[in-house]
Tab-separated table of C-alpha atoms in Angstrom:
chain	number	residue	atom	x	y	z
A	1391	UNK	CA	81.019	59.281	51.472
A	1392	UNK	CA	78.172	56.657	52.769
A	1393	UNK	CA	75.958	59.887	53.414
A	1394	UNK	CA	76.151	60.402	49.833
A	1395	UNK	CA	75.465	56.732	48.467
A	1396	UNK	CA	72.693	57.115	51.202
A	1397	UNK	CA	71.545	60.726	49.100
A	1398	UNK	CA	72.092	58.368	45.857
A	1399	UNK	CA	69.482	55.772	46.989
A	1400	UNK	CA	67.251	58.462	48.539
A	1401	UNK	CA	66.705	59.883	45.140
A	1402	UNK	CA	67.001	56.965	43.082
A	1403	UNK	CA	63.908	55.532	45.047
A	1404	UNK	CA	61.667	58.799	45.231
A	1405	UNK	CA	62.698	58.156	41.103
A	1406	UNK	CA	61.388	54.934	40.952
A	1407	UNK	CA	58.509	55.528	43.706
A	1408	UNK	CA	56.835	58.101	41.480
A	1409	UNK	CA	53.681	56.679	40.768
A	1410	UNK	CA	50.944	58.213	38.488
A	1411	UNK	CA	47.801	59.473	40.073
A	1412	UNK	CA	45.774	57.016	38.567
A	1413	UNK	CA	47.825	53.825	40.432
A	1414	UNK	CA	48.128	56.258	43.687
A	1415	UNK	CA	44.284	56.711	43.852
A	1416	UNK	CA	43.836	53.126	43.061
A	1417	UNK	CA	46.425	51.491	46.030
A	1418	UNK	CA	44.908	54.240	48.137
A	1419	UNK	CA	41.291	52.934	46.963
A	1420	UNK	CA	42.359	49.250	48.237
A	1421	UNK	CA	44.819	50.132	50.651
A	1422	UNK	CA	43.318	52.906	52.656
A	1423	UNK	CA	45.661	54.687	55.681
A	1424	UNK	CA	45.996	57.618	57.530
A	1425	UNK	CA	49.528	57.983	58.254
A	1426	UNK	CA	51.247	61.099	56.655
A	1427	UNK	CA	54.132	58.656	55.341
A	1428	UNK	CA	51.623	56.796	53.174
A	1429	UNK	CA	50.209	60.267	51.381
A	1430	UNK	CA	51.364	60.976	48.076
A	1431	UNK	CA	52.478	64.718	48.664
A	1432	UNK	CA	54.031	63.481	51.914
A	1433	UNK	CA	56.482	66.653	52.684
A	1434	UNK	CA	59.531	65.637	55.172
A	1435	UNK	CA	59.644	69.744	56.591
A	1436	UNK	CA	55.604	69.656	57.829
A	1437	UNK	CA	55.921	66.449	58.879
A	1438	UNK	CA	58.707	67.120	61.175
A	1439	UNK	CA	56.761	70.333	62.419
A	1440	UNK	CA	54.270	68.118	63.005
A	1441	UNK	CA	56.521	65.916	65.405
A	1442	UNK	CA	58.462	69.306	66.954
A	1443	UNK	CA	55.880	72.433	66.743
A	1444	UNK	CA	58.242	73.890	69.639
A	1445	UNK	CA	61.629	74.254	70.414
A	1446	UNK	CA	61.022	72.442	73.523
A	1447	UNK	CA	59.686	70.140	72.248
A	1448	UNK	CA	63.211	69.762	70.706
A	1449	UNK	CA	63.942	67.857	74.413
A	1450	UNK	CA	61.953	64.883	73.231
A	1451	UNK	CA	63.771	64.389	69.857
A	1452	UNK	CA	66.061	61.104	70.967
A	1453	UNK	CA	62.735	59.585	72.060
A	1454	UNK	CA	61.117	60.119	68.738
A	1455	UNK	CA	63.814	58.807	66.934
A	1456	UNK	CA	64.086	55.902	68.723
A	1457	UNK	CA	60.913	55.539	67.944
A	1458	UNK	CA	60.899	55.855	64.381
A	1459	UNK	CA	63.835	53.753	64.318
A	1460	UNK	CA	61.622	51.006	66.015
A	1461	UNK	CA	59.667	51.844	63.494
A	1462	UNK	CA	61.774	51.305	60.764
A	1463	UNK	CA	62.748	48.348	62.056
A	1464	UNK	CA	59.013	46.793	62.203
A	1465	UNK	CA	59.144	47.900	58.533
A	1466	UNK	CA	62.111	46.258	57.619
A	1467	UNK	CA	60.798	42.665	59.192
A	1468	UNK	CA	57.700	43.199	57.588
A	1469	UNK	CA	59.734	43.534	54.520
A	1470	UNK	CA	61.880	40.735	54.787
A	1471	UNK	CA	58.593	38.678	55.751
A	1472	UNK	CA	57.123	39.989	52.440
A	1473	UNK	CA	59.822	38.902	50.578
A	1474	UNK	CA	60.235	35.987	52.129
A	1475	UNK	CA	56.754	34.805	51.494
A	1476	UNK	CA	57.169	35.859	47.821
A	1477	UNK	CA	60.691	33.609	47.642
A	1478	UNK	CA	57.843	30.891	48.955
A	1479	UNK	CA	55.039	31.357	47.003
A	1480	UNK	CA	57.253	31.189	43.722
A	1481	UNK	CA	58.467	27.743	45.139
A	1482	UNK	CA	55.029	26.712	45.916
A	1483	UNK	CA	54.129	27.971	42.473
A	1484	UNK	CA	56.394	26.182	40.893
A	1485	UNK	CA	55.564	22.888	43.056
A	1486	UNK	CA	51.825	24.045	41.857
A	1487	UNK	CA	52.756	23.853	38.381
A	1488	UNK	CA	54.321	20.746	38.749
A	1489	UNK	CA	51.757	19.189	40.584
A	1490	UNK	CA	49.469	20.872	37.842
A	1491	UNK	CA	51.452	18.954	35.227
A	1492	UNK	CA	51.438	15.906	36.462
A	1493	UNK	CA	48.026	15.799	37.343
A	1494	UNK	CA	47.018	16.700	33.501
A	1495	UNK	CA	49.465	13.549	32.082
A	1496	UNK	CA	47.547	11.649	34.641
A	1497	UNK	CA	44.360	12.920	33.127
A	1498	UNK	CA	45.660	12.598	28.998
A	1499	UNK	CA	46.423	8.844	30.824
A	1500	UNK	CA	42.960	8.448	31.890
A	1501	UNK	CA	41.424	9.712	28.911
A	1502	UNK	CA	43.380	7.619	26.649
A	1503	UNK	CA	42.083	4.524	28.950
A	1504	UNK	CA	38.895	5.629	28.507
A	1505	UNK	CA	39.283	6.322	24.799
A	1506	UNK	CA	40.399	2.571	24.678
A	1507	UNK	CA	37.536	1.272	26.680
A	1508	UNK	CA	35.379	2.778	24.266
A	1509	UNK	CA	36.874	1.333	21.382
A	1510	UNK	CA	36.969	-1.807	23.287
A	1511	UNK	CA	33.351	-1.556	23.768
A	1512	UNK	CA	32.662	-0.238	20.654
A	1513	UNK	CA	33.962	-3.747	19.020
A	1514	UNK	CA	31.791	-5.611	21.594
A	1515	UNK	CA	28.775	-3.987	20.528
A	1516	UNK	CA	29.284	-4.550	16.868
A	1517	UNK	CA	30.126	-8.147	17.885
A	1518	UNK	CA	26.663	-8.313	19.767
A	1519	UNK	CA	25.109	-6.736	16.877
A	1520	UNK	CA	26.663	-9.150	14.423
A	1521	UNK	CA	25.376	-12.264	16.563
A	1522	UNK	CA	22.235	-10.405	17.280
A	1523	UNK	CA	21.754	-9.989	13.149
A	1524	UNK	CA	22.684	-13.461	12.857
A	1525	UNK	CA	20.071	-14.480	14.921
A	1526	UNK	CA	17.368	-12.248	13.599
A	1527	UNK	CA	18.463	-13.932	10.067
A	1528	UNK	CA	18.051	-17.384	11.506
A	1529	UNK	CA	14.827	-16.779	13.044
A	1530	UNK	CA	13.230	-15.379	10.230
A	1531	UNK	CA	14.992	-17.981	8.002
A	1532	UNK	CA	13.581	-20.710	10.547
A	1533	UNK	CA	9.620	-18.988	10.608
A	1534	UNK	CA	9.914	-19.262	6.932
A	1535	UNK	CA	11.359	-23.076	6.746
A	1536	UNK	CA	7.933	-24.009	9.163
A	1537	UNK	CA	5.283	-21.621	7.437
A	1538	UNK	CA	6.852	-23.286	3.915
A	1539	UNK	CA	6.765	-27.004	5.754
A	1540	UNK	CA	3.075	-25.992	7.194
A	1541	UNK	CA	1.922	-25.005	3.166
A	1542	UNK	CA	3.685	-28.411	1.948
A	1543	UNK	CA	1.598	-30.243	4.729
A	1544	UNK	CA	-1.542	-28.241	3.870
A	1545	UNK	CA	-0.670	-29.207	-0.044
A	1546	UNK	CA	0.132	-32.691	0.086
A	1547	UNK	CA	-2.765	-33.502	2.194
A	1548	UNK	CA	-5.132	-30.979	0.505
A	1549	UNK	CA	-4.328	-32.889	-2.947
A	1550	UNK	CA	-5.011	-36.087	-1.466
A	1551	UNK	CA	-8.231	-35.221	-0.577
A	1552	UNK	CA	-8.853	-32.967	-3.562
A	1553	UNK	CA	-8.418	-35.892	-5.848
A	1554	UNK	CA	-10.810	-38.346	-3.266
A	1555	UNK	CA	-13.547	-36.055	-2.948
A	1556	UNK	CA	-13.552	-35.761	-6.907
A	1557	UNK	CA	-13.691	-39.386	-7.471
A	1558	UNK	CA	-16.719	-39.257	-5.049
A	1559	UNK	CA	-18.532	-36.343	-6.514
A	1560	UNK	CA	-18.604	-34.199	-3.461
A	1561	UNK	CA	-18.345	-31.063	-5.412
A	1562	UNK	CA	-19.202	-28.892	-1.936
A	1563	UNK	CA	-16.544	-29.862	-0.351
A	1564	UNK	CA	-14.453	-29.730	-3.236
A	1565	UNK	CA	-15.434	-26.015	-3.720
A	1566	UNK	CA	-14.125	-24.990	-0.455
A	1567	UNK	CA	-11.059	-27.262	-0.956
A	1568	UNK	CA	-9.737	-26.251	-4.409
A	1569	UNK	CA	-9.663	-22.790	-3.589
A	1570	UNK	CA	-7.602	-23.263	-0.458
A	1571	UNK	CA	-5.569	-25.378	-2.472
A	1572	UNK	CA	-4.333	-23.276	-5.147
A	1573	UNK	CA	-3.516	-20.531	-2.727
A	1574	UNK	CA	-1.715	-22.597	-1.133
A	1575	UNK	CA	0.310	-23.411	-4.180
A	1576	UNK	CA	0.557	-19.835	-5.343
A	1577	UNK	CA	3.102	-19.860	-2.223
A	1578	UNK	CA	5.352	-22.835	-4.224
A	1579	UNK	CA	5.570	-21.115	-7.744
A	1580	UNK	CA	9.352	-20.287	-6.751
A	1581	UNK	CA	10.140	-23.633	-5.938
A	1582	UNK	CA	9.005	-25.172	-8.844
A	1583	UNK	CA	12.384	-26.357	-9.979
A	1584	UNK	CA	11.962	-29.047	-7.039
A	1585	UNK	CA	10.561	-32.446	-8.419
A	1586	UNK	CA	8.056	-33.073	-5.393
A	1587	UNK	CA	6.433	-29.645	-5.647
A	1588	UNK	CA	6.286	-30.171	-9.526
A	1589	UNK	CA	4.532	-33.323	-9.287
A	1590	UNK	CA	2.134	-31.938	-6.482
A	1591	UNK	CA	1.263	-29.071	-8.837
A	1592	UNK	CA	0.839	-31.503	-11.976
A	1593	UNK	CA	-1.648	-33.586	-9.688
A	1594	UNK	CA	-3.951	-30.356	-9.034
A	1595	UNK	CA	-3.469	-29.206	-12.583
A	1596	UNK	CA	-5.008	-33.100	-13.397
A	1597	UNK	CA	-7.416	-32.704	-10.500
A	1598	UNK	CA	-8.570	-29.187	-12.171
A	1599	UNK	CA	-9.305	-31.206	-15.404
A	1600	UNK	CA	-10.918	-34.395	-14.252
A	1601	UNK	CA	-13.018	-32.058	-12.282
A	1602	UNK	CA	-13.825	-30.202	-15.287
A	1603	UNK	CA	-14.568	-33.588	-17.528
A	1604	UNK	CA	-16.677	-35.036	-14.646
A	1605	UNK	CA	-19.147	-31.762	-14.422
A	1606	UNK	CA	-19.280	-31.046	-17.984
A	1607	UNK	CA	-20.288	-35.007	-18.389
A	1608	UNK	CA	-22.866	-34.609	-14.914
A	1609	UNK	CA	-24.684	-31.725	-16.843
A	1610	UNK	CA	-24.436	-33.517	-20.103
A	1611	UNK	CA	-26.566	-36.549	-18.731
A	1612	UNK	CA	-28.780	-33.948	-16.345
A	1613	UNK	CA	-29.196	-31.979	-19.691
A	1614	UNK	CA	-28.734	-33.950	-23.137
A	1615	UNK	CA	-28.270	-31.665	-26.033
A	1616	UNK	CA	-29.723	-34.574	-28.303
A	1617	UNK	CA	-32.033	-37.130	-27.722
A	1618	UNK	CA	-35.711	-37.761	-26.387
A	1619	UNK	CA	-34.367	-37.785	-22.730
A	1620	UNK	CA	-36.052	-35.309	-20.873
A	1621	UNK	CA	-33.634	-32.736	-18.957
A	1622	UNK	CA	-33.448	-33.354	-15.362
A	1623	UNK	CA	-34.375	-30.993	-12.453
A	1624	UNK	CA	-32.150	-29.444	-10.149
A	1625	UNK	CA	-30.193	-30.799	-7.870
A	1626	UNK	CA	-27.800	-30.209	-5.005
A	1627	UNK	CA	-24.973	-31.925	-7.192
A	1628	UNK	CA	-24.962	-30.059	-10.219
A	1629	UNK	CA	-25.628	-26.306	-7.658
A	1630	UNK	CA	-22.194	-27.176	-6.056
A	1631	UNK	CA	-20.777	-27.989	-9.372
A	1632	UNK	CA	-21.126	-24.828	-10.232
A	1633	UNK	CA	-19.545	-23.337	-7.568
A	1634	UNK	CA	-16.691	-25.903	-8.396
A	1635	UNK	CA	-17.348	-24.742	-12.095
A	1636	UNK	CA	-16.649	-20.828	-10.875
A	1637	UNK	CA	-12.583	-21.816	-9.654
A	1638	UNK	CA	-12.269	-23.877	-12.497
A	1639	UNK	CA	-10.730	-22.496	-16.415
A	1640	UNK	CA	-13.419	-20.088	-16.690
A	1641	UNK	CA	-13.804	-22.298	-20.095
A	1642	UNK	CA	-16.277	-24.752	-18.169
A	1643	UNK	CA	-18.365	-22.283	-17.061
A	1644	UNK	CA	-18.994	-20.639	-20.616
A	1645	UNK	CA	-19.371	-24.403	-21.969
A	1646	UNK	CA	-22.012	-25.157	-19.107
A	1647	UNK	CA	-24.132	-22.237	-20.022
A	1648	UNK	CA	-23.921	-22.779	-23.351
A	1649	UNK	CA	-25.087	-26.276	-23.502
A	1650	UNK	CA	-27.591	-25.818	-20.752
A	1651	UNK	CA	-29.218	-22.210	-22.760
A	1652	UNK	CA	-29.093	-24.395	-26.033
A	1653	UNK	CA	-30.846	-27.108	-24.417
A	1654	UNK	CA	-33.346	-24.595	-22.981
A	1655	UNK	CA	-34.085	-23.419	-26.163
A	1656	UNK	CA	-34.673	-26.318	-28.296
A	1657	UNK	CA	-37.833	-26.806	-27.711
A	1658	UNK	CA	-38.489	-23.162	-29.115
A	1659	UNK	CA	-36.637	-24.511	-32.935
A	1660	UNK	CA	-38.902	-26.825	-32.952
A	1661	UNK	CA	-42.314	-25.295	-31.989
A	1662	UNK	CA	-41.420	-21.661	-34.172
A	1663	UNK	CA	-39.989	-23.991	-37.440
A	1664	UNK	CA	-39.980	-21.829	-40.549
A	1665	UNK	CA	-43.001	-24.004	-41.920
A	1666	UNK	CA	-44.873	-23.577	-38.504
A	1667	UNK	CA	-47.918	-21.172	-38.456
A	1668	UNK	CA	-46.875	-19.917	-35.211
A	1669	UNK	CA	-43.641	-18.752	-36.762
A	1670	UNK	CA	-45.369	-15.651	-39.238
A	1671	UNK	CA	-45.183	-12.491	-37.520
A	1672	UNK	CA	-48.992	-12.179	-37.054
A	1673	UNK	CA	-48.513	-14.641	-34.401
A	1674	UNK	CA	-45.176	-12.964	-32.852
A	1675	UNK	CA	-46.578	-12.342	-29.560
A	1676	UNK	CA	-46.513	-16.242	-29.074
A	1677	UNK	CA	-42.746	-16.162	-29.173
A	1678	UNK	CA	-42.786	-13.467	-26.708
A	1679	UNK	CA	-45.280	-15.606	-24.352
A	1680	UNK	CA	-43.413	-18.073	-24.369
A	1681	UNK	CA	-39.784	-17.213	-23.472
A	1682	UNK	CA	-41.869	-15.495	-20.652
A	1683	UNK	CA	-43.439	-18.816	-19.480
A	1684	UNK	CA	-40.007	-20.463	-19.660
A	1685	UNK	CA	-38.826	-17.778	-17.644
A	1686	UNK	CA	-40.592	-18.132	-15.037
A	1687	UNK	CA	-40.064	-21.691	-15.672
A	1688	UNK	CA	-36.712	-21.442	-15.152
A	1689	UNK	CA	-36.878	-19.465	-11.774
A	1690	UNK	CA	-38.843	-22.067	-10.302
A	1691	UNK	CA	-37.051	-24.995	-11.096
A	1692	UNK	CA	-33.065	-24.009	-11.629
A	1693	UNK	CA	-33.110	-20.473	-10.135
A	1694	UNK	CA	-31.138	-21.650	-6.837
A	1695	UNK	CA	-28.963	-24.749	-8.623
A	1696	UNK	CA	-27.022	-21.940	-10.668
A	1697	UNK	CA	-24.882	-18.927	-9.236
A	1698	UNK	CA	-26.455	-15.300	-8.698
A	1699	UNK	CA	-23.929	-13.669	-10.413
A	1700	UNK	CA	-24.069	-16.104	-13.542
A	1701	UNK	CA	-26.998	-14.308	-14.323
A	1702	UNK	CA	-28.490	-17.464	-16.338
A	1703	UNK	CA	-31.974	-15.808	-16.958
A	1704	UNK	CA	-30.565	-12.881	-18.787
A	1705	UNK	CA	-28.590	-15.011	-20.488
A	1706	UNK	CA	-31.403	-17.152	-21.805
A	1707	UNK	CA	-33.446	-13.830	-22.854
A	1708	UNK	CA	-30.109	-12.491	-24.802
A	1709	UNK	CA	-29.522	-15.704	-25.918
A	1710	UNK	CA	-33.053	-16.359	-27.154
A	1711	UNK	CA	-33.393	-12.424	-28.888
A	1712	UNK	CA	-30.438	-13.615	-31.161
A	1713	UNK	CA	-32.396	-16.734	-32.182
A	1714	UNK	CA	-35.257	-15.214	-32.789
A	1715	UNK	CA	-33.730	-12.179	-35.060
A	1716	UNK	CA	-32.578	-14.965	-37.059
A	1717	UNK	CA	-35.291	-17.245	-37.370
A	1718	UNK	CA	-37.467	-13.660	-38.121
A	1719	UNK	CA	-34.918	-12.433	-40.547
A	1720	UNK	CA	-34.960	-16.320	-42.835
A	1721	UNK	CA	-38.558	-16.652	-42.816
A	1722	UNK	CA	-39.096	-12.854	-43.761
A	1723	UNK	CA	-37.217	-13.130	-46.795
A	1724	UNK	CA	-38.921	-16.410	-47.890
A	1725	UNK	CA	-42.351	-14.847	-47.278
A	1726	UNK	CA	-41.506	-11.366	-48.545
A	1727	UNK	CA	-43.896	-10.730	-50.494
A	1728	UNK	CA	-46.576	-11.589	-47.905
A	1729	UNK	CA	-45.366	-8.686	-45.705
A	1730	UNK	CA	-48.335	-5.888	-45.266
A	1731	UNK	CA	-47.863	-2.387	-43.440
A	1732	UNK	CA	-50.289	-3.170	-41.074
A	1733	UNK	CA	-48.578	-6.552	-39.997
A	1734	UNK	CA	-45.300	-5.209	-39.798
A	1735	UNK	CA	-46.336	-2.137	-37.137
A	1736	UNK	CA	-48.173	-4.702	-35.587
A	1737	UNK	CA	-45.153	-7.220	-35.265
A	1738	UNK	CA	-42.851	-3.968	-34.560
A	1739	UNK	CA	-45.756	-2.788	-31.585
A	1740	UNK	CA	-45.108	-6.236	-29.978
A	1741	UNK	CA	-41.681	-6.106	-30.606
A	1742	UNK	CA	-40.897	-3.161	-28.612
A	1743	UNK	CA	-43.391	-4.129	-25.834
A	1744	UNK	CA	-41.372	-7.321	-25.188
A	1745	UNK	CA	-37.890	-4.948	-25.214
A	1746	UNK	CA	-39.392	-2.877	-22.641
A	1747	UNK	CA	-40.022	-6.057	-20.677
A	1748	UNK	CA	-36.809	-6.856	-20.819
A	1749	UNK	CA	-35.373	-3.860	-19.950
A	1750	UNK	CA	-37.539	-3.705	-16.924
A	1751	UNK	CA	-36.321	-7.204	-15.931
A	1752	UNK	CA	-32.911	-7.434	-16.840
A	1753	UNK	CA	-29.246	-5.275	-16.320
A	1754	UNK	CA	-28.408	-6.059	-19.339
A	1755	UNK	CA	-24.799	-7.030	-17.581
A	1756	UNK	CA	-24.329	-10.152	-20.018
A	1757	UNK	CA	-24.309	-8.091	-23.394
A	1758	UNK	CA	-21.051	-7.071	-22.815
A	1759	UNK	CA	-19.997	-10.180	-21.537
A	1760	UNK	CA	-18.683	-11.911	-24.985
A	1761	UNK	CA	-18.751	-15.322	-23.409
A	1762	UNK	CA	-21.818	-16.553	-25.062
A	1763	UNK	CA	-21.676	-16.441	-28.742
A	1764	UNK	CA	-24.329	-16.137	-31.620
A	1765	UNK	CA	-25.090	-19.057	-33.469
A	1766	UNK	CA	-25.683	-17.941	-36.546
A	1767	UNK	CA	-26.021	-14.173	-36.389
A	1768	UNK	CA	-23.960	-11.633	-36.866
A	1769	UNK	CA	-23.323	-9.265	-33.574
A	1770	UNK	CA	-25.753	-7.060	-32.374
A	1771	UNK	CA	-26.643	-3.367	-32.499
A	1772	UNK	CA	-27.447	-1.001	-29.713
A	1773	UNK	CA	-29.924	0.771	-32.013
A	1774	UNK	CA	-32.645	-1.855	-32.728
A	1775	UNK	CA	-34.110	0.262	-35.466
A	1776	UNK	CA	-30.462	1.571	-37.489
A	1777	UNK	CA	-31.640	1.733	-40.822
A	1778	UNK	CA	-30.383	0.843	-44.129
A	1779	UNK	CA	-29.873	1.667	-47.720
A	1780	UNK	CA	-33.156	0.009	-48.964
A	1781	UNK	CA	-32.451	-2.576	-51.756
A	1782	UNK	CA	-34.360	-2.507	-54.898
A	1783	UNK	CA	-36.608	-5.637	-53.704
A	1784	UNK	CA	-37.786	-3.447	-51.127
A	1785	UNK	CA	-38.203	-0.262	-53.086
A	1786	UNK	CA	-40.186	-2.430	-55.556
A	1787	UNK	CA	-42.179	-3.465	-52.184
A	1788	UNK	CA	-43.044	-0.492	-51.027
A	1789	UNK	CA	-43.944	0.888	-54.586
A	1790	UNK	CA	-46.630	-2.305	-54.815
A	1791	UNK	CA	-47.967	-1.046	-51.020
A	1792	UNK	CA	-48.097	2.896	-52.384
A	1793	UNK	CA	-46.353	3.808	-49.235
A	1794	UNK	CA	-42.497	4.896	-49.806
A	1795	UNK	CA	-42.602	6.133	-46.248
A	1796	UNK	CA	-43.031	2.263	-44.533
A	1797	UNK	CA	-39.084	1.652	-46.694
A	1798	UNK	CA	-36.981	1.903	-43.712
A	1799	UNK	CA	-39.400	-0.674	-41.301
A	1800	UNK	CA	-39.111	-2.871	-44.136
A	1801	UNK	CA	-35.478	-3.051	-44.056
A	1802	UNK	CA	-35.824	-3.623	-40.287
A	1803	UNK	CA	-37.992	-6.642	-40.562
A	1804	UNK	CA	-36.576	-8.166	-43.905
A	1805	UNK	CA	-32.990	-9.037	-42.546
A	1806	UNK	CA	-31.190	-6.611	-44.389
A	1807	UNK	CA	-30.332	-4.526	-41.831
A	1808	UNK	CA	-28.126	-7.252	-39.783
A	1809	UNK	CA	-28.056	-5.039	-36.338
A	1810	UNK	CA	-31.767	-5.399	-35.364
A	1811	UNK	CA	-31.854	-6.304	-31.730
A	1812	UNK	CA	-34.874	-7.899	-30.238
């Protein structure tokens, strides 16, 4: 009975010990031996030969199987040891995955401190932030309180002495002073609504006219408009006005020229009167010579008192072409009739000459200026010679001459042709 359970087991191991060749080669690829027991085609009968080749060697046969037994035996404890050490090593793996377990709750409860330190720190930052902000605010709040408090310091005491130095005439100063001034103020047009800035600002809007008053009245007694008073010369007074003149409504300025190029030219109304010899066009070069002579006149005495850019000379020779068109064009048709061919290319010849002078001399950067206007012209051409429908006085005037050709110059030089430019 027990040698058949024994058979039993036999055969249900060899059953379950049938490996493929593939595992076979690959345990005997890692686990490499050279006992017959380990082969795969192990064969009980040649192994046995192996052990008894002769029958006397039969003699030996309780030795070998004691040792085989022995064997056996070794195999068993190795066994047991195996299995033991598995029955271990599940324990410890279990311990292991315990352990393992534990140790990543301890880490989830570390990174959920540090999670919360982060938050933590997070909120401190924006805190710091926040105050930092707040400061920045401040600061730049604060630099803009003392630069506003320097500009009300610079104001106040800048209109102070704006409104001295004007009482005492020191237009130089003044120059520097006004400007500074009302940049200064440009600063305060937002705080306007405040009754102390107001008032400042209505005491340098006064200052701005009393300065204008007092040099329009300075040139007015250096340079009377009517009267026998003789116009004074230059000084250093009236040069800084002008620069004073230059910040001021740019209405002082044009009034300044204007009185001081009419006063210029007075002297020329009276000398070139319609009932003058002088004033006939045979004698038009004398005109010419003598806006030249005041010219240079005018160079030499008031060159330096007036600004560069105001460009006063050009200004007189403009000024003086549209007088002079006028004064040409009234006593041409009074004398009509007088007018010869020969005297009107002759006045035309000089004409032209004196244009070219002026040409040479000037930019010509005040004709488009529009601040000095005509007295009693109408404005000026660019064409000095545009002609004109001739009217039937002049048709009847060139029939009397026999030369129909000489119409259009006698349109030029009669005043019917308003845009002839000198």
């Amino acid at each position: 009975m027990m040698e058949e359970e024994e058979l039993e087991f036999v055969e249900e191991l060899e059953a379950v010990l049938q490996l493929t060749p593939e595992v076979q080669l690959a345990i005997e690829q890692v686990f490499p031996s050279q006992d017959p027991l380990d082969r795969a085609d192990f064969n009980a009968v040649e192994y046995i030969n192996t052990l008894f080749p002769t029958e006397q060697s039969l003699a030996n046969i309780d030795e070998v199987v004691n040792k085989i037994r022995l064997k056996i035996r070794r195999l068993d404890d190795n066994i047991r040891t195996v299995v033991r050490g598995q029955t271990n090593v599940g324990q410890d793996g279990r311990q292991a995955l315990e352990e393992a377990q534990k140790a990543i709750q301890q880490l989830f409860g570390k990174i959920k401190d540090i999670k919360d330190k982060a938050e933590k720190s997070e909120q401190m930052v924006k805190e710091i932030t926040r105050d930092i902000k707040q400061l920045d605010h401040a600061k730049r709040h604060l630099t803009t309180s003392i630069t506003t408090l320097n500009h009300l310091h610079m104001l106040a005491g800048g209109v102070d002495s704006l409104e001295a130095m004007t009482r005492r005439r020191q237009y130089g100063e003044v120059a520097n002073l006004l400007q500074g001034v009302m940049n200064v103020l440009e600063h305060f047009h937002k705080y306007m609504g405040i009754p102390q800035i107001r008032q400042l600002s209505e005491r340098v809007k006064a200052a701005q006219t009393e300065l204008g008053q007092q040099i329009l009245a300075d040139f007015e007694e250096a340079f009377p408009s009517q009267g026998t008073k003789r116009p004074g010369g230059p000084s250093n007074v009236l040069r800084d006005a002008c620069l004073v003149a230059n910040i001021l409504d740019p209405r002082i300025k044009q009034e300044i020229i204007k009185k001081f190029i009419k006063q210029h030219l007075s002297e020329y109304l009276v000398l070139f009167q319609e009932n003058q010899d002088v004033a006939w066009l045979d004698k038009i070069d004398r005109r010419y010579a003598w806006i030249k002579r005041q010219l240079v006149d005018y160079e030499e005495k008031y060159g330096r008192m007036f600004p560069r850019e105001w460009c006063m000379a050009e200004r007189i020779a403009v000024e003086f072409c549209h007088v002079t068109r006028a004064e040409l064009a009234k006593i041409m048709r009074t004398r009509a009739k007088e007018i010869e061919v020969k005297l009107l290319l002759f006045a035309i010849q000089r004409t032209t000459n004196f244009e070219g002078f002026l040409a040479k001399r000037f930019s010509g950067c005040t004709l488009t200026d529009g601040t000095l206007k005509k007295l009693e012209s109408p404005p000026p051409s660019t064409n000095p010679f545009l002609e004109d429908e001739p009217t039937p006085e002049m048709e009847e005037l060139a029939t009397e001459k026999g030369d129909l050709d000489q119409v259009s110059l006698v349109c030029v030089t009669t005043g019917n042709l308003p845009n002839v430019r000198f």
